[in-house]
Amino acid sequence: MHGWNDFSDNSNFHFHDFPTPFYDLNQNELPVSSDNTVSRHASNKFPLHLIESLFEVLINLEEPISELLNSLSLIARRVVVVHDPLMAFVAKEASSIPNGDSYCFNVCSAFGLLYFKWVSLGCSYSIPNIQTLCEYLTADDHLSKIDGSFPDAFLALIASQMEFQQFDVGELHNTCYPLESKFIDLLGQEPFLAQDHRQWALGPLNVVTVDSTESSESRHECLVWLDSQPKNSVIYVAFGATITLSHEEIMELATGLEHSEQRFIWVLRETDRADAFVDGGEACNIELPEGYEERMEGIGMIVRDWAPQIEILAHPSTGGFLSHCGWNSCMESLTMGVPIAAWPMHSDQPWNTVLVTDVLKVGLVVKEWESRSEVISSTMIESAVKKLMVSEDGHEMRERAEQLGVDVRSSVISEDGSSNAELNSFIAHISRP
């Protein structure tokens, strides 16, 4: 786990195992997108197979969580529950014990959360005298960039949990003021924040003092390779743990990277090359252009297993990140001062793309969200990579990203940093008499 100190005293941490139901994916139909195609070939890459299993887990966890909270209530002065928005039912359970508090931990950007809440209000709320997100998104060109990013099944899952958020005492956000001060402040205004709720922006919740060049026998081979590359010369390519690219997309991406003539590290893991629901879950054999890895030797590195993403982004040789723009990846990249080439594929990723490219101006768009049903060409990928890595515009993005990274890290590291202050405020709040 990133940031976990194996030598620290963890004696105060105790883990409780909940019984989880067996869920046989093979007994269910293949997950399909709105255009009835299997996930690997769908225009929206959302992992639909997770939805049905999540509903099953929610049903089976209510009673054991209630039992645990009641047992803790008897031995603790206060029981503090921090939950994901998709597990909001635990807020009601926490409110049922006399010394229980619950807090929703929002794992998306403040920008994205504000947009989602604004849409749930019918896109009709505005705040006078300032340029708000609501005003910004009124323009059709921005709305089209983030429309339709969640499948109906996932929206139904969110809706099933929204009623329970009334039992929360407050909200936590994995973001910080240097990144999203305007949007964090707007979330604290009515009607976006429930009455009497408080909020804290505690992010980034990742490692902000990584030394990716530290000598160690256990260092990943890609970090050793980065040591021999010029500063800011390598673009890191990774699409998270749930994204599955089609064969056509992999071929176009491979060709685009080659023709860009830029150094790269490409994480091409199991999720990128297999349907977990085809042939009993066996991986599909990936096909790269003939002789590709031989031609790319010394120029690019393909990593076929887990890669130390934070350490790669922190390495001085890394100058860009070709990403799906999941919020964790955005936070890690911007914390390390690395600009982003955005290729959004589902969920909050289109929202984050707008934030990174249009608001913060620390990145560019590789593939527009409204073109998600099309296979992006290698020419477009080549152009985007070159623009980010070697153009004057890319250089300016990198300078802004580097300064933003300094500010984000300072918010956590500095004694008077905003995230440090927010964390201290939250701890004081839950430790109150």
Short mmCIF file of C-alpha atoms in Angstrom, two decimals:
data_model
loop_
_atom_site.label_atom_id
_atom_site.label_comp_id
_atom_site.label_asym_id
_atom_site.label_seq_id
_atom_site.Cartn_x
_atom_site.Cartn_y
_atom_site.Cartn_z
CA MET A 1 0.00 0.00 0.00
CA HIS A 2 1.34 3.43 -0.93
CA GLY A 3 2.41 5.44 2.08
CA TRP A 4 2.20 2.58 4.56
CA ASN A 5 5.20 2.58 6.86
CA ASP A 6 6.03 -1.04 7.71
CA PHE A 7 8.13 0.12 10.66
CA SER A 8 5.50 2.30 12.31
CA ASP A 9 3.53 1.26 15.36
CA ASN A 10 0.26 -0.16 14.08
CA SER A 11 -0.86 -1.64 17.38
CA ASN A 12 -3.88 0.69 17.51
CA PHE A 13 -5.22 -0.68 14.23
CA HIS A 14 -7.70 -3.53 14.49
CA PHE A 15 -9.46 -5.17 11.57
CA HIS A 16 -12.89 -6.75 11.63
CA ASP A 17 -13.89 -9.23 8.93
CA PHE A 18 -17.47 -9.18 7.66
CA PRO A 19 -19.02 -12.22 6.02
CA THR A 20 -19.53 -11.48 2.35
CA PRO A 21 -21.82 -13.51 0.12
CA PHE A 22 -20.44 -15.70 -2.62
CA TYR A 23 -21.19 -14.11 -5.95
CA ASP A 24 -20.84 -16.23 -9.08
CA LEU A 25 -20.35 -13.94 -12.05
CA ASN A 26 -20.50 -16.91 -14.41
CA GLN A 27 -24.15 -17.45 -13.49
CA ASN A 28 -25.07 -13.99 -14.79
CA GLU A 29 -25.24 -12.45 -18.20
CA LEU A 30 -22.20 -10.65 -19.56
CA PRO A 31 -22.11 -6.99 -18.54
CA VAL A 32 -23.28 -4.86 -21.42
CA SER A 33 -23.17 -1.18 -22.23
CA SER A 34 -26.06 0.96 -23.43
CA ASP A 35 -25.29 -0.11 -26.98
CA ASN A 36 -25.48 -3.80 -25.93
CA THR A 37 -21.81 -4.58 -26.44
CA VAL A 38 -19.58 -6.44 -24.02
CA SER A 39 -17.48 -4.18 -21.78
CA ARG A 40 -14.16 -4.58 -23.60
CA HIS A 41 -15.68 -3.23 -26.82
CA ALA A 42 -18.12 -0.76 -25.27
CA SER A 43 -17.84 3.00 -25.83
CA ASN A 44 -18.32 3.50 -22.09
CA LYS A 45 -15.73 1.45 -20.19
CA PHE A 46 -17.64 1.37 -16.91
CA PRO A 47 -17.17 -2.00 -15.11
CA LEU A 48 -20.85 -2.90 -15.08
CA HIS A 49 -20.21 -6.34 -13.58
CA LEU A 50 -19.57 -4.67 -10.23
CA ILE A 51 -23.07 -3.22 -9.87
CA GLU A 52 -25.09 -6.35 -9.22
CA SER A 53 -22.52 -7.69 -6.76
CA LEU A 54 -22.53 -4.36 -4.89
CA PHE A 55 -26.31 -4.52 -4.43
CA GLU A 56 -25.85 -8.03 -3.03
CA VAL A 57 -23.14 -6.87 -0.61
CA LEU A 58 -25.24 -3.94 0.63
CA ILE A 59 -28.13 -6.25 1.51
CA ASN A 60 -25.94 -8.68 3.44
CA LEU A 61 -23.81 -6.16 5.38
CA GLU A 62 -26.51 -4.19 7.14
CA GLU A 63 -27.04 -6.59 10.05
CA PRO A 64 -23.35 -7.42 10.82
CA ILE A 65 -22.37 -3.74 10.67
CA SER A 66 -25.20 -2.87 13.05
CA GLU A 67 -23.99 -5.55 15.46
CA LEU A 68 -20.41 -4.25 15.32
CA LEU A 69 -21.38 -0.63 15.93
CA ASN A 70 -23.56 -1.55 18.88
CA SER A 71 -20.74 -3.59 20.44
CA LEU A 72 -18.27 -0.71 19.96
CA SER A 73 -20.76 1.73 21.42
CA LEU A 74 -20.53 -0.06 24.77
CA ILE A 75 -16.75 0.34 25.10
CA ALA A 76 -15.98 3.63 23.32
CA ARG A 77 -16.75 7.23 24.21
CA ARG A 78 -17.56 7.97 20.57
CA VAL A 79 -17.89 5.72 17.53
CA VAL A 80 -16.87 7.53 14.34
CA VAL A 81 -17.86 5.96 11.04
CA VAL A 82 -16.34 7.13 7.74
CA HIS A 83 -18.11 5.65 4.74
CA ASP A 84 -18.08 5.70 0.96
CA PRO A 85 -21.16 7.33 -0.66
CA LEU A 86 -22.14 3.89 -2.00
CA MET A 87 -22.23 2.56 1.57
CA ALA A 88 -24.30 5.40 3.02
CA PHE A 89 -26.68 2.97 4.74
CA VAL A 90 -24.11 2.73 7.57
CA ALA A 91 -24.87 6.38 8.42
CA LYS A 92 -28.34 5.35 9.58
CA GLU A 93 -26.82 2.53 11.63
CA ALA A 94 -24.37 4.96 13.25
CA SER A 95 -27.16 7.40 14.08
CA SER A 96 -29.05 4.65 15.90
CA ILE A 97 -26.44 4.43 18.67
CA PRO A 98 -26.25 7.28 21.22
CA ASN A 99 -22.55 8.02 20.73
CA GLY A 100 -22.24 7.49 16.96
CA ASP A 101 -21.19 9.99 14.28
CA SER A 102 -20.91 9.25 10.55
CA TYR A 103 -19.07 11.10 7.81
CA CYS A 104 -19.32 10.59 4.06
CA PHE A 105 -15.91 10.34 2.40
CA ASN A 106 -16.23 11.67 -1.15
CA VAL A 107 -13.60 10.13 -3.38
CA CYS A 108 -14.28 12.31 -6.44
CA SER A 109 -13.24 15.89 -7.11
CA ALA A 110 -15.14 18.78 -5.53
CA PHE A 111 -15.75 19.99 -9.09
CA GLY A 112 -17.35 16.67 -10.07
CA LEU A 113 -19.35 16.36 -6.86
CA LEU A 114 -20.66 19.89 -7.24
CA TYR A 115 -21.71 19.16 -10.80
CA PHE A 116 -23.48 15.95 -9.74
CA LYS A 117 -25.34 17.75 -6.96
CA TRP A 118 -26.21 20.61 -9.31
CA VAL A 119 -27.72 18.18 -11.82
CA SER A 120 -29.71 16.49 -9.04
CA LEU A 121 -31.23 19.92 -8.31
CA GLY A 122 -32.37 20.23 -11.91
CA CYS A 123 -29.50 22.49 -13.07
CA SER A 124 -31.49 25.46 -11.82
CA TYR A 125 -29.53 26.75 -8.84
CA SER A 126 -27.16 29.69 -9.20
CA ILE A 127 -25.07 31.79 -6.85
CA PRO A 128 -24.97 35.53 -7.67
CA ASN A 129 -21.91 37.73 -8.00
CA ILE A 130 -19.34 34.98 -8.71
CA GLN A 131 -18.53 32.83 -11.74
CA THR A 132 -19.87 29.53 -10.43
CA LEU A 133 -19.58 26.05 -11.77
CA CYS A 134 -23.28 26.21 -12.53
CA GLU A 135 -22.79 29.22 -14.80
CA TYR A 136 -19.72 27.65 -16.35
CA LEU A 137 -21.54 24.46 -17.27
CA THR A 138 -24.50 26.30 -18.79
CA ALA A 139 -22.52 26.42 -22.06
CA ASP A 140 -23.42 23.44 -24.27
CA ASP A 141 -19.80 22.74 -25.19
CA HIS A 142 -18.95 22.03 -21.56
CA LEU A 143 -22.08 20.05 -20.78
CA SER A 144 -21.43 17.78 -23.76
CA LYS A 145 -18.02 16.93 -22.32
CA ILE A 146 -19.46 15.28 -19.24
CA ASP A 147 -22.94 14.09 -20.16
CA GLY A 148 -23.85 10.40 -19.93
CA SER A 149 -20.75 9.23 -18.08
CA PHE A 150 -22.63 6.96 -15.64
CA PRO A 151 -24.74 3.99 -16.76
CA ASP A 152 -28.31 3.83 -15.45
CA ALA A 153 -27.53 0.82 -13.23
CA PHE A 154 -24.88 2.79 -11.33
CA LEU A 155 -27.15 5.83 -10.97
CA ALA A 156 -29.75 3.51 -9.46
CA LEU A 157 -27.16 2.29 -6.95
CA ILE A 158 -26.31 5.88 -6.00
CA ALA A 159 -30.01 6.76 -5.68
CA SER A 160 -30.56 3.79 -3.35
CA GLN A 161 -28.03 5.30 -0.91
CA MET A 162 -28.78 9.03 -1.13
CA GLU A 163 -31.62 8.97 1.41
CA PHE A 164 -29.22 7.77 4.10
CA GLN A 165 -26.85 10.74 3.78
CA GLN A 166 -29.24 12.81 5.90
CA PHE A 167 -27.88 10.89 8.89
CA ASP A 168 -24.30 12.09 8.32
CA VAL A 169 -22.70 14.70 10.55
CA GLY A 170 -20.40 15.96 7.79
CA GLU A 171 -18.44 15.24 4.64
CA LEU A 172 -14.77 14.57 3.93
CA HIS A 173 -13.17 15.28 0.55
CA ASN A 174 -10.03 13.88 -1.05
CA THR A 175 -9.03 17.22 -2.50
CA CYS A 176 -7.41 20.43 -1.30
CA TYR A 177 -7.72 24.19 -1.53
CA PRO A 178 -4.77 24.75 -3.90
CA LEU A 179 -6.61 22.57 -6.43
CA GLU A 180 -10.26 23.40 -5.90
CA SER A 181 -10.77 26.26 -3.46
CA LYS A 182 -13.71 27.76 -5.38
CA PHE A 183 -15.55 24.47 -5.68
CA ILE A 184 -14.87 23.37 -2.09
CA ASP A 185 -16.33 26.66 -0.86
CA LEU A 186 -19.37 26.27 -3.12
CA LEU A 187 -20.01 22.78 -1.73
CA GLY A 188 -20.30 24.37 1.70
CA GLN A 189 -23.17 26.59 0.59
CA GLU A 190 -26.86 25.81 0.51
CA PRO A 191 -28.36 23.77 -1.01
CA PHE A 192 -25.28 21.66 -1.79
CA LEU A 193 -24.49 20.84 1.84
CA ALA A 194 -27.18 19.54 4.18
CA GLN A 195 -28.16 21.78 7.10
CA ASP A 196 -25.83 21.60 10.11
CA HIS A 197 -23.31 19.49 8.19
CA ARG A 198 -19.63 20.38 8.14
CA GLN A 199 -17.01 19.53 5.56
CA TRP A 200 -13.26 19.05 5.49
CA ALA A 201 -10.91 18.91 2.48
CA LEU A 202 -8.20 16.53 3.71
CA GLY A 203 -6.47 15.58 0.47
CA PRO A 204 -4.33 14.51 -1.12
CA LEU A 205 -4.48 11.14 0.63
CA ASN A 206 -1.36 9.80 -1.04
CA VAL A 207 2.37 10.00 -0.49
CA VAL A 208 3.60 13.54 -1.01
CA THR A 209 7.26 13.07 -0.06
CA VAL A 210 8.20 10.17 -2.33
CA ASP A 211 11.86 9.86 -3.30
CA SER A 212 11.62 7.82 -6.51
CA THR A 213 15.41 7.81 -7.01
CA GLU A 214 16.27 6.32 -3.62
CA SER A 215 18.65 3.41 -3.97
CA SER A 216 17.07 0.09 -3.10
CA GLU A 217 17.47 -3.48 -4.21
CA SER A 218 13.68 -3.79 -4.30
CA ARG A 219 13.10 -0.86 -6.67
CA HIS A 220 10.88 -1.66 -9.63
CA GLU A 221 12.74 -2.09 -12.91
CA CYS A 222 10.87 0.82 -14.50
CA LEU A 223 12.32 3.19 -11.88
CA VAL A 224 15.81 1.97 -12.68
CA TRP A 225 15.09 2.57 -16.38
CA LEU A 226 13.82 6.08 -15.59
CA ASP A 227 17.12 6.86 -13.85
CA SER A 228 18.88 6.79 -17.22
CA GLN A 229 16.37 9.05 -19.03
CA PRO A 230 16.59 12.85 -19.41
CA LYS A 231 14.51 15.08 -17.15
CA ASN A 232 10.83 15.43 -18.16
CA SER A 233 11.37 13.22 -21.21
CA VAL A 234 9.10 10.23 -20.41
CA ILE A 235 5.32 10.04 -20.70
CA TYR A 236 3.67 7.58 -18.36
CA VAL A 237 0.68 5.71 -19.84
CA ALA A 238 -1.80 3.96 -17.52
CA PHE A 239 -5.57 3.61 -17.35
CA GLY A 240 -6.30 2.36 -13.85
CA ALA A 241 -7.42 -0.96 -12.46
CA THR A 242 -10.79 -1.33 -14.19
CA ILE A 243 -10.27 -0.05 -17.74
CA THR A 244 -10.26 -2.62 -20.54
CA LEU A 245 -9.07 -1.44 -23.97
CA SER A 246 -10.18 -3.09 -27.17
CA HIS A 247 -7.69 -4.63 -29.58
CA GLU A 248 -8.20 -1.71 -31.98
CA GLU A 249 -7.53 0.85 -29.26
CA ILE A 250 -4.38 -0.94 -28.15
CA MET A 251 -3.06 -1.03 -31.71
CA GLU A 252 -3.79 2.67 -32.29
CA LEU A 253 -2.22 3.63 -28.97
CA ALA A 254 0.89 1.56 -29.68
CA THR A 255 1.29 3.15 -33.10
CA GLY A 256 0.66 6.65 -31.78
CA LEU A 257 3.29 6.27 -29.10
CA GLU A 258 5.81 4.93 -31.59
CA HIS A 259 5.24 7.70 -34.13
CA SER A 260 5.43 10.39 -31.45
CA GLU A 261 9.10 9.45 -31.00
CA GLN A 262 8.77 10.15 -27.27
CA ARG A 263 10.04 7.97 -24.44
CA PHE A 264 7.27 6.19 -22.57
CA ILE A 265 6.30 3.71 -19.87
CA TRP A 266 3.07 1.91 -20.74
CA VAL A 267 1.29 -0.15 -18.08
CA LEU A 268 -0.53 -2.85 -20.04
CA ARG A 269 -2.00 -5.02 -17.34
CA GLU A 270 -4.49 -7.89 -17.31
CA THR A 271 -7.41 -5.49 -17.14
CA ASP A 272 -6.24 -3.86 -20.35
CA ARG A 273 -6.19 -7.06 -22.33
CA ALA A 274 -8.92 -9.37 -21.10
CA ASP A 275 -12.65 -9.74 -20.63
CA ALA A 276 -12.97 -11.30 -17.20
CA PHE A 277 -16.21 -12.88 -18.37
CA VAL A 278 -15.02 -14.63 -21.53
CA ASP A 279 -13.78 -18.23 -21.64
CA GLY A 280 -14.05 -18.69 -17.90
CA GLY A 281 -12.06 -15.57 -17.17
CA GLU A 282 -8.98 -16.55 -19.15
CA ALA A 283 -6.98 -13.63 -20.53
CA CYS A 284 -7.08 -12.77 -24.20
CA ASN A 285 -3.72 -12.80 -25.93
CA ILE A 286 -2.69 -9.23 -26.58
CA GLU A 287 -1.46 -8.28 -30.02
CA LEU A 288 0.92 -5.39 -30.52
CA PRO A 289 2.20 -4.35 -33.94
CA GLU A 290 4.71 -6.86 -35.31
CA GLY A 291 8.19 -6.29 -33.89
CA TYR A 292 6.88 -3.47 -31.69
CA GLU A 293 8.68 -4.23 -28.45
CA GLU A 294 11.94 -4.83 -30.30
CA ARG A 295 11.67 -1.46 -32.06
CA MET A 296 10.77 0.29 -28.81
CA GLU A 297 13.67 -1.17 -26.82
CA GLY A 298 15.49 1.69 -25.10
CA ILE A 299 12.71 4.14 -26.06
CA GLY A 300 9.70 2.69 -24.33
CA MET A 301 9.01 0.18 -21.59
CA ILE A 302 5.86 -1.94 -21.37
CA VAL A 303 4.97 -3.03 -17.84
CA ARG A 304 2.63 -6.03 -17.76
CA ASP A 305 2.04 -6.18 -14.03
CA TRP A 306 1.60 -3.74 -11.17
CA ALA A 307 3.59 -0.52 -11.47
CA PRO A 308 4.57 1.92 -8.67
CA GLN A 309 2.52 4.80 -10.06
CA ILE A 310 3.30 7.42 -7.43
CA GLU A 311 7.03 6.74 -7.65
CA ILE A 312 6.91 6.92 -11.46
CA LEU A 313 5.07 10.24 -11.36
CA ALA A 314 7.49 11.58 -8.74
CA HIS A 315 10.55 10.68 -10.81
CA PRO A 316 12.26 13.72 -12.40
CA SER A 317 12.40 11.94 -15.78
CA THR A 318 8.61 11.75 -15.97
CA GLY A 319 7.21 14.73 -17.85
CA GLY A 320 3.62 13.73 -18.63
CA PHE A 321 0.82 11.30 -17.82
CA LEU A 322 -1.53 9.82 -20.43
CA SER A 323 -4.44 8.91 -18.16
CA HIS A 324 -8.13 8.03 -18.00
CA CYS A 325 -8.42 10.85 -15.44
CA GLY A 326 -9.75 8.86 -12.52
CA TRP A 327 -9.59 11.15 -9.52
CA ASN A 328 -6.91 9.17 -7.68
CA SER A 329 -4.68 9.32 -10.76
CA CYS A 330 -5.37 13.04 -11.19
CA MET A 331 -4.51 13.73 -7.57
CA GLU A 332 -1.32 11.69 -7.74
CA SER A 333 -0.20 13.33 -10.98
CA LEU A 334 -0.93 16.89 -9.88
CA THR A 335 0.59 16.29 -6.43
CA MET A 336 3.81 15.36 -8.21
CA GLY A 337 3.54 18.30 -10.60
CA VAL A 338 2.99 16.23 -13.76
CA PRO A 339 0.65 17.52 -16.53
CA ILE A 340 -2.00 15.18 -17.91
CA ALA A 341 -3.05 14.02 -21.38
CA ALA A 342 -6.68 13.09 -20.67
CA TRP A 343 -8.53 10.15 -22.21
CA PRO A 344 -11.75 9.89 -20.13
CA MET A 345 -13.65 6.59 -20.31
CA HIS A 346 -16.44 6.56 -17.71
CA SER A 347 -17.80 7.82 -14.37
CA ASP A 348 -16.30 11.07 -13.08
CA GLN A 349 -13.44 10.98 -15.57
CA PRO A 350 -15.04 13.41 -18.06
CA TRP A 351 -15.66 15.86 -15.20
CA ASN A 352 -12.05 15.58 -14.06
CA THR A 353 -10.91 16.14 -17.64
CA VAL A 354 -12.75 19.47 -17.73
CA LEU A 355 -11.20 20.45 -14.40
CA VAL A 356 -7.66 19.52 -15.47
CA THR A 357 -7.75 20.98 -18.96
CA ASP A 358 -10.20 23.90 -18.90
CA VAL A 359 -10.11 25.08 -15.29
CA LEU A 360 -6.60 24.34 -14.00
CA LYS A 361 -5.03 24.35 -17.47
CA VAL A 362 -2.50 21.67 -16.58
CA GLY A 363 -3.33 19.24 -19.33
CA LEU A 364 -4.89 18.58 -22.71
CA VAL A 365 -7.55 16.28 -24.13
CA VAL A 366 -6.48 13.22 -26.11
CA LYS A 367 -10.01 12.03 -26.87
CA GLU A 368 -13.12 14.14 -26.40
CA TRP A 369 -15.86 12.52 -24.33
CA GLU A 370 -18.49 13.21 -26.99
CA SER A 371 -16.42 11.04 -29.37
CA ARG A 372 -16.38 8.08 -26.98
CA SER A 373 -18.15 5.78 -29.47
CA GLU A 374 -15.30 6.19 -31.96
CA VAL A 375 -11.88 4.53 -31.97
CA ILE A 376 -9.27 7.24 -31.61
CA SER A 377 -6.66 7.27 -34.35
CA SER A 378 -2.94 6.83 -33.82
CA THR A 379 -2.45 10.21 -35.49
CA MET A 380 -4.51 11.96 -32.81
CA ILE A 381 -2.64 10.14 -30.04
CA GLU A 382 0.71 11.03 -31.62
CA SER A 383 -0.31 14.69 -31.88
CA ALA A 384 -1.49 14.86 -28.26
CA VAL A 385 1.66 13.20 -26.92
CA LYS A 386 3.93 15.54 -28.89
CA LYS A 387 1.97 18.59 -27.79
CA LEU A 388 2.22 17.64 -24.13
CA MET A 389 5.86 16.58 -24.18
CA VAL A 390 7.71 18.84 -26.63
CA SER A 391 5.57 21.85 -27.61
CA GLU A 392 5.64 25.32 -26.09
CA ASP A 393 2.04 24.84 -24.92
CA GLY A 394 3.07 21.62 -23.22
CA HIS A 395 6.00 23.36 -21.56
CA GLU A 396 3.66 26.00 -20.14
CA MET A 397 1.28 23.30 -18.88
CA ARG A 398 4.20 21.59 -17.19
CA GLU A 399 5.29 24.81 -15.49
CA ARG A 400 1.78 25.37 -14.15
CA ALA A 401 1.55 21.74 -13.03
CA GLU A 402 4.91 21.94 -11.26
CA GLN A 403 3.86 25.04 -9.32
CA LEU A 404 0.52 23.45 -8.50
CA GLY A 405 2.37 20.40 -7.23
CA VAL A 406 4.46 22.58 -4.91
CA ASP A 407 1.30 24.18 -3.55
CA VAL A 408 -0.52 20.86 -3.11
CA ARG A 409 2.38 19.23 -1.29
CA SER A 410 2.79 22.30 0.88
CA SER A 411 -0.87 22.09 1.91
CA VAL A 412 -0.07 18.77 3.58
CA ILE A 413 3.56 19.13 4.63
CA SER A 414 3.59 22.70 5.94
CA GLU A 415 2.44 23.23 9.49
CA ASP A 416 0.11 25.99 8.33
CA GLY A 417 -0.93 24.19 5.13
CA SER A 418 -4.64 24.10 4.36
CA SER A 419 -4.99 20.30 4.29
CA ASN A 420 -2.99 19.96 7.49
CA ALA A 421 -5.28 22.51 9.13
CA GLU A 422 -8.38 20.71 7.83
CA LEU A 423 -7.15 17.38 9.20
CA ASN A 424 -6.41 18.91 12.60
CA SER A 425 -9.86 20.50 12.58
CA PHE A 426 -11.52 17.17 11.83
CA ILE A 427 -9.56 15.35 14.54
CA ALA A 428 -10.49 18.08 17.03
CA HIS A 429 -14.12 17.74 16.00
CA ILE A 430 -14.37 13.97 16.48
CA SER A 431 -12.33 14.19 19.71
CA ARG A 432 -14.61 16.78 21.28
CA PRO A 433 -15.92 16.07 24.81
#
